[in-house]
Amino acid sequence: MRYDIKVNDKKFNVEIISAKPPLFEVSVNGKRATLIIEETQEVEAISGNEVRAEMAGTIVRIVVEEGEKVEKGQPLLVLEAMKMESEIAAPSSGVVKKILVKEGEKVNAGTPLILLDSGEAGESGDGEAITVAMAGIVTKVLKNPGEEVKEGEAILILEAMKMENPITTPFDGVVESVNVTEGSKVSPGDVVARVRRK
């Protein structure tokens, strides 16, 4: 597998030559290296909202339960950061699919806290939310409302940490809305688009 990666305006061509865990042989711009990766794990693709911490802190209270219906703006949990308590609210209406943290747990900025399934919000006809995991600037919008998309297809390009990251859909569907424009600044957890499953 080959990847083109851009870091600090420098381009790197990365190729995975062989993968025999824990040994991975890679080539970076033609130079070979062997990496030892002690632990890998598969993660489940998330469809719906992933509510993330905007800053490092400690989970003080969780005020919802798994399976509970929530409205947009409703508090989900309380995070203490810099000696202040902040409510983390639902970015959209939906159902609490999974709570990923416990009270008293310390989290970093960007840590996933709660999964919301906006596809189960009942009367709401909204598609499922596509969120961003990091702060950045939207450099390119690739899809418009009404366009069909395939699983893994990019909806827009987000520049973060001087790297361009495609924001993709986790399933086949139709773009219902795009909530940003080129040049928009976004924060972790922001809903940038909605896609309705086919």
CSV table of C-alpha atoms in Angstrom, one decimal:
chain,number,residue,atom,x,y,z
A,1,MET,CA,0.0,0.0,0.0
A,2,ARG,CA,1.2,3.5,-0.9
A,3,TYR,CA,0.4,6.8,0.9
A,4,ASP,CA,1.3,10.3,0.0
A,5,ILE,CA,1.6,12.3,3.2
A,6,LYS,CA,2.2,16.1,3.6
A,7,VAL,CA,3.9,17.3,6.8
A,8,ASN,CA,5.0,21.0,7.2
A,9,ASP,CA,4.7,21.5,3.4
A,10,LYS,CA,7.0,18.5,2.8
A,11,LYS,CA,5.7,15.6,0.8
A,12,PHE,CA,6.5,12.0,1.8
A,13,ASN,CA,5.9,8.9,-0.2
A,14,VAL,CA,5.3,6.1,2.2
A,15,GLU,CA,5.0,2.5,1.1
A,16,ILE,CA,4.2,-0.5,3.3
A,17,ILE,CA,6.4,-3.3,1.9
A,18,SER,CA,5.6,-6.1,4.3
A,19,ALA,CA,3.5,-6.4,7.5
A,20,LYS,CA,4.3,-9.3,9.7
A,21,PRO,CA,3.3,-8.0,13.2
A,22,PRO,CA,5.1,-6.9,15.2
A,23,LEU,CA,7.5,-6.1,12.3
A,24,PHE,CA,6.5,-3.7,9.6
A,25,GLU,CA,8.9,-2.9,6.7
A,26,VAL,CA,8.2,0.5,5.2
A,27,SER,CA,9.8,2.8,2.6
A,28,VAL,CA,9.8,6.6,3.1
A,29,ASN,CA,10.9,8.5,0.0
A,30,GLY,CA,12.8,5.4,-1.2
A,31,LYS,CA,14.6,4.8,2.2
A,32,ARG,CA,13.7,1.5,3.9
A,33,ALA,CA,13.1,1.1,7.6
A,34,THR,CA,11.8,-1.6,9.8
A,35,LEU,CA,9.3,-0.7,12.5
A,36,ILE,CA,8.3,-2.7,15.6
A,37,ILE,CA,4.7,-2.0,16.5
A,38,GLU,CA,3.9,-3.9,19.7
A,39,GLU,CA,0.1,-3.6,19.6
A,40,THR,CA,-2.4,-3.0,17.0
A,41,GLN,CA,-6.2,-3.2,17.2
A,42,GLU,CA,-9.1,-2.8,14.9
A,43,VAL,CA,-11.6,-0.1,15.6
A,44,GLU,CA,-15.2,-0.1,14.5
A,45,ALA,CA,-16.2,2.5,12.0
A,46,ILE,CA,-18.6,5.0,13.5
A,47,SER,CA,-21.7,6.1,11.8
A,48,GLY,CA,-23.4,9.0,13.5
A,49,ASN,CA,-22.0,11.5,15.9
A,50,GLU,CA,-18.9,11.1,17.9
A,51,VAL,CA,-18.8,13.6,20.7
A,52,ARG,CA,-15.3,14.5,21.6
A,53,ALA,CA,-13.5,16.5,24.4
A,54,GLU,CA,-12.5,20.0,23.2
A,55,MET,CA,-9.9,20.2,25.9
A,56,ALA,CA,-8.0,18.0,28.4
A,57,GLY,CA,-9.8,17.5,31.7
A,58,THR,CA,-11.6,15.2,34.1
A,59,ILE,CA,-15.1,13.7,33.6
A,60,VAL,CA,-17.1,15.0,36.7
A,61,ARG,CA,-20.6,13.7,35.8
A,62,ILE,CA,-22.3,11.7,33.1
A,63,VAL,CA,-25.9,12.9,32.9
A,64,VAL,CA,-27.3,10.5,30.2
A,65,GLU,CA,-27.6,6.8,29.8
A,66,GLU,CA,-27.1,4.5,26.8
A,67,GLY,CA,-30.3,4.2,24.8
A,68,GLU,CA,-31.6,7.6,26.0
A,69,LYS,CA,-33.0,10.0,23.4
A,70,VAL,CA,-31.5,13.5,23.5
A,71,GLU,CA,-32.2,16.8,21.9
A,72,LYS,CA,-29.6,19.1,20.2
A,73,GLY,CA,-28.0,21.2,22.9
A,74,GLN,CA,-28.9,18.9,25.8
A,75,PRO,CA,-26.1,18.3,28.3
A,76,LEU,CA,-24.5,14.9,28.0
A,77,LEU,CA,-21.7,15.1,30.6
A,78,VAL,CA,-19.7,17.6,32.7
A,79,LEU,CA,-16.0,18.1,32.1
A,80,GLU,CA,-13.7,19.9,34.6
A,81,ALA,CA,-10.8,21.7,32.9
A,82,MET,CA,-8.7,24.5,34.3
A,83,LYS,CA,-10.6,24.4,37.5
A,84,MET,CA,-13.9,25.2,35.7
A,85,GLU,CA,-16.8,22.8,35.0
A,86,SER,CA,-18.1,22.8,31.4
A,87,GLU,CA,-21.1,21.0,30.1
A,88,ILE,CA,-20.6,19.0,26.9
A,89,ALA,CA,-23.8,19.2,24.9
A,90,ALA,CA,-25.3,17.0,22.1
A,91,PRO,CA,-24.3,18.5,18.7
A,92,SER,CA,-27.6,17.1,17.3
A,93,SER,CA,-30.7,15.2,18.3
A,94,GLY,CA,-30.4,11.5,18.5
A,95,VAL,CA,-30.0,8.4,20.7
A,96,VAL,CA,-27.0,7.8,23.0
A,97,LYS,CA,-25.4,4.8,21.4
A,98,LYS,CA,-22.4,4.3,23.6
A,99,ILE,CA,-20.7,6.1,26.6
A,100,LEU,CA,-17.0,5.7,26.1
A,101,VAL,CA,-15.8,7.2,29.4
A,102,LYS,CA,-16.4,6.9,33.2
A,103,GLU,CA,-16.8,9.5,35.9
A,104,GLY,CA,-13.4,10.5,37.3
A,105,GLU,CA,-11.6,9.5,34.0
A,106,LYS,CA,-9.0,12.0,32.7
A,107,VAL,CA,-9.3,12.7,29.0
A,108,ASN,CA,-7.2,14.6,26.4
A,109,ALA,CA,-8.4,17.1,23.8
A,110,GLY,CA,-10.0,15.1,21.0
A,111,THR,CA,-10.8,12.0,23.1
A,112,PRO,CA,-14.1,10.4,22.0
A,113,LEU,CA,-16.6,10.6,24.9
A,114,ILE,CA,-20.0,9.5,23.6
A,115,LEU,CA,-21.4,8.1,20.4
A,116,LEU,CA,-24.7,9.5,19.3
A,117,ASP,CA,-26.8,7.8,16.6
A,118,SER,CA,-28.8,10.6,15.0
A,119,GLY,CA,-30.4,8.1,12.6
A,120,GLU,CA,-32.6,6.9,15.5
A,121,ALA,CA,-33.9,10.3,16.5
A,122,GLY,CA,-37.5,9.4,15.6
A,123,GLU,CA,-39.4,12.2,13.8
A,124,SER,CA,-36.2,14.0,12.8
A,125,GLY,CA,-35.7,13.4,9.1
A,126,ASP,CA,-32.0,14.5,9.3
A,127,GLY,CA,-29.3,12.3,7.8
A,128,GLU,CA,-26.5,11.1,10.0
A,129,ALA,CA,-24.0,13.6,11.0
A,130,ILE,CA,-20.5,13.7,9.6
A,131,THR,CA,-18.2,15.3,12.2
A,132,VAL,CA,-14.5,16.3,12.3
A,133,ALA,CA,-12.1,14.9,14.9
A,134,MET,CA,-9.7,17.9,14.9
A,135,ALA,CA,-9.7,21.7,14.5
A,136,GLY,CA,-8.8,23.0,11.1
A,137,ILE,CA,-9.8,24.9,8.0
A,138,VAL,CA,-12.0,23.5,5.2
A,139,THR,CA,-9.9,23.9,2.0
A,140,LYS,CA,-12.2,22.1,-0.4
A,141,VAL,CA,-15.9,21.0,-0.5
A,142,LEU,CA,-16.2,18.0,-2.9
A,143,LYS,CA,-19.9,17.1,-2.6
A,144,ASN,CA,-23.1,19.1,-2.7
A,145,PRO,CA,-26.6,18.3,-1.2
A,146,GLY,CA,-28.4,15.7,-3.3
A,147,GLU,CA,-25.2,14.0,-4.5
A,148,GLU,CA,-24.8,10.2,-3.9
A,149,VAL,CA,-21.7,9.1,-2.1
A,150,LYS,CA,-20.1,5.7,-1.5
A,151,GLU,CA,-18.6,4.4,1.7
A,152,GLY,CA,-15.2,5.9,2.2
A,153,GLU,CA,-15.8,8.7,-0.3
A,154,ALA,CA,-14.5,12.2,0.6
A,155,ILE,CA,-17.1,14.9,1.2
A,156,LEU,CA,-14.6,17.7,1.9
A,157,ILE,CA,-10.9,18.3,2.6
A,158,LEU,CA,-9.8,19.6,6.0
A,159,GLU,CA,-6.4,21.2,6.6
A,160,ALA,CA,-5.2,20.5,10.1
A,161,MET,CA,-1.6,20.5,11.5
A,162,LYS,CA,-0.4,21.5,8.0
A,163,MET,CA,-1.8,18.2,6.5
A,164,GLU,CA,-4.8,17.8,4.2
A,165,ASN,CA,-7.3,15.3,5.6
A,166,PRO,CA,-10.2,13.9,3.6
A,167,ILE,CA,-13.4,13.8,5.6
A,168,THR,CA,-15.3,10.7,4.4
A,169,THR,CA,-18.7,9.1,4.8
A,170,PRO,CA,-18.7,5.8,6.7
A,171,PHE,CA,-21.6,4.4,4.5
A,172,ASP,CA,-23.3,4.6,1.1
A,173,GLY,CA,-25.9,7.4,1.0
A,174,VAL,CA,-27.1,10.8,-0.3
A,175,VAL,CA,-25.7,14.1,1.0
A,176,GLU,CA,-28.5,15.9,2.7
A,177,SER,CA,-26.6,19.0,3.7
A,178,VAL,CA,-23.1,20.5,3.8
A,179,ASN,CA,-22.8,22.9,6.8
A,180,VAL,CA,-19.5,24.5,5.9
A,181,THR,CA,-17.9,26.4,3.0
A,182,GLU,CA,-14.3,26.6,1.7
A,183,GLY,CA,-12.4,28.6,4.3
A,184,SER,CA,-14.6,27.7,7.2
A,185,LYS,CA,-12.8,27.1,10.5
A,186,VAL,CA,-14.1,24.1,12.4
A,187,SER,CA,-13.5,22.6,15.9
A,188,PRO,CA,-13.4,19.0,17.1
A,189,GLY,CA,-16.9,17.5,17.0
A,190,ASP,CA,-18.4,20.0,14.6
A,191,VAL,CA,-21.0,18.6,12.3
A,192,VAL,CA,-19.8,19.5,8.8
A,193,ALA,CA,-22.3,17.5,6.7
A,194,ARG,CA,-25.3,15.1,7.0
A,195,VAL,CA,-25.6,12.0,4.9
A,196,ARG,CA,-28.8,9.9,4.6
A,197,ARG,CA,-28.3,6.2,4.3
A,198,LYS,CA,-29.6,4.7,1.0
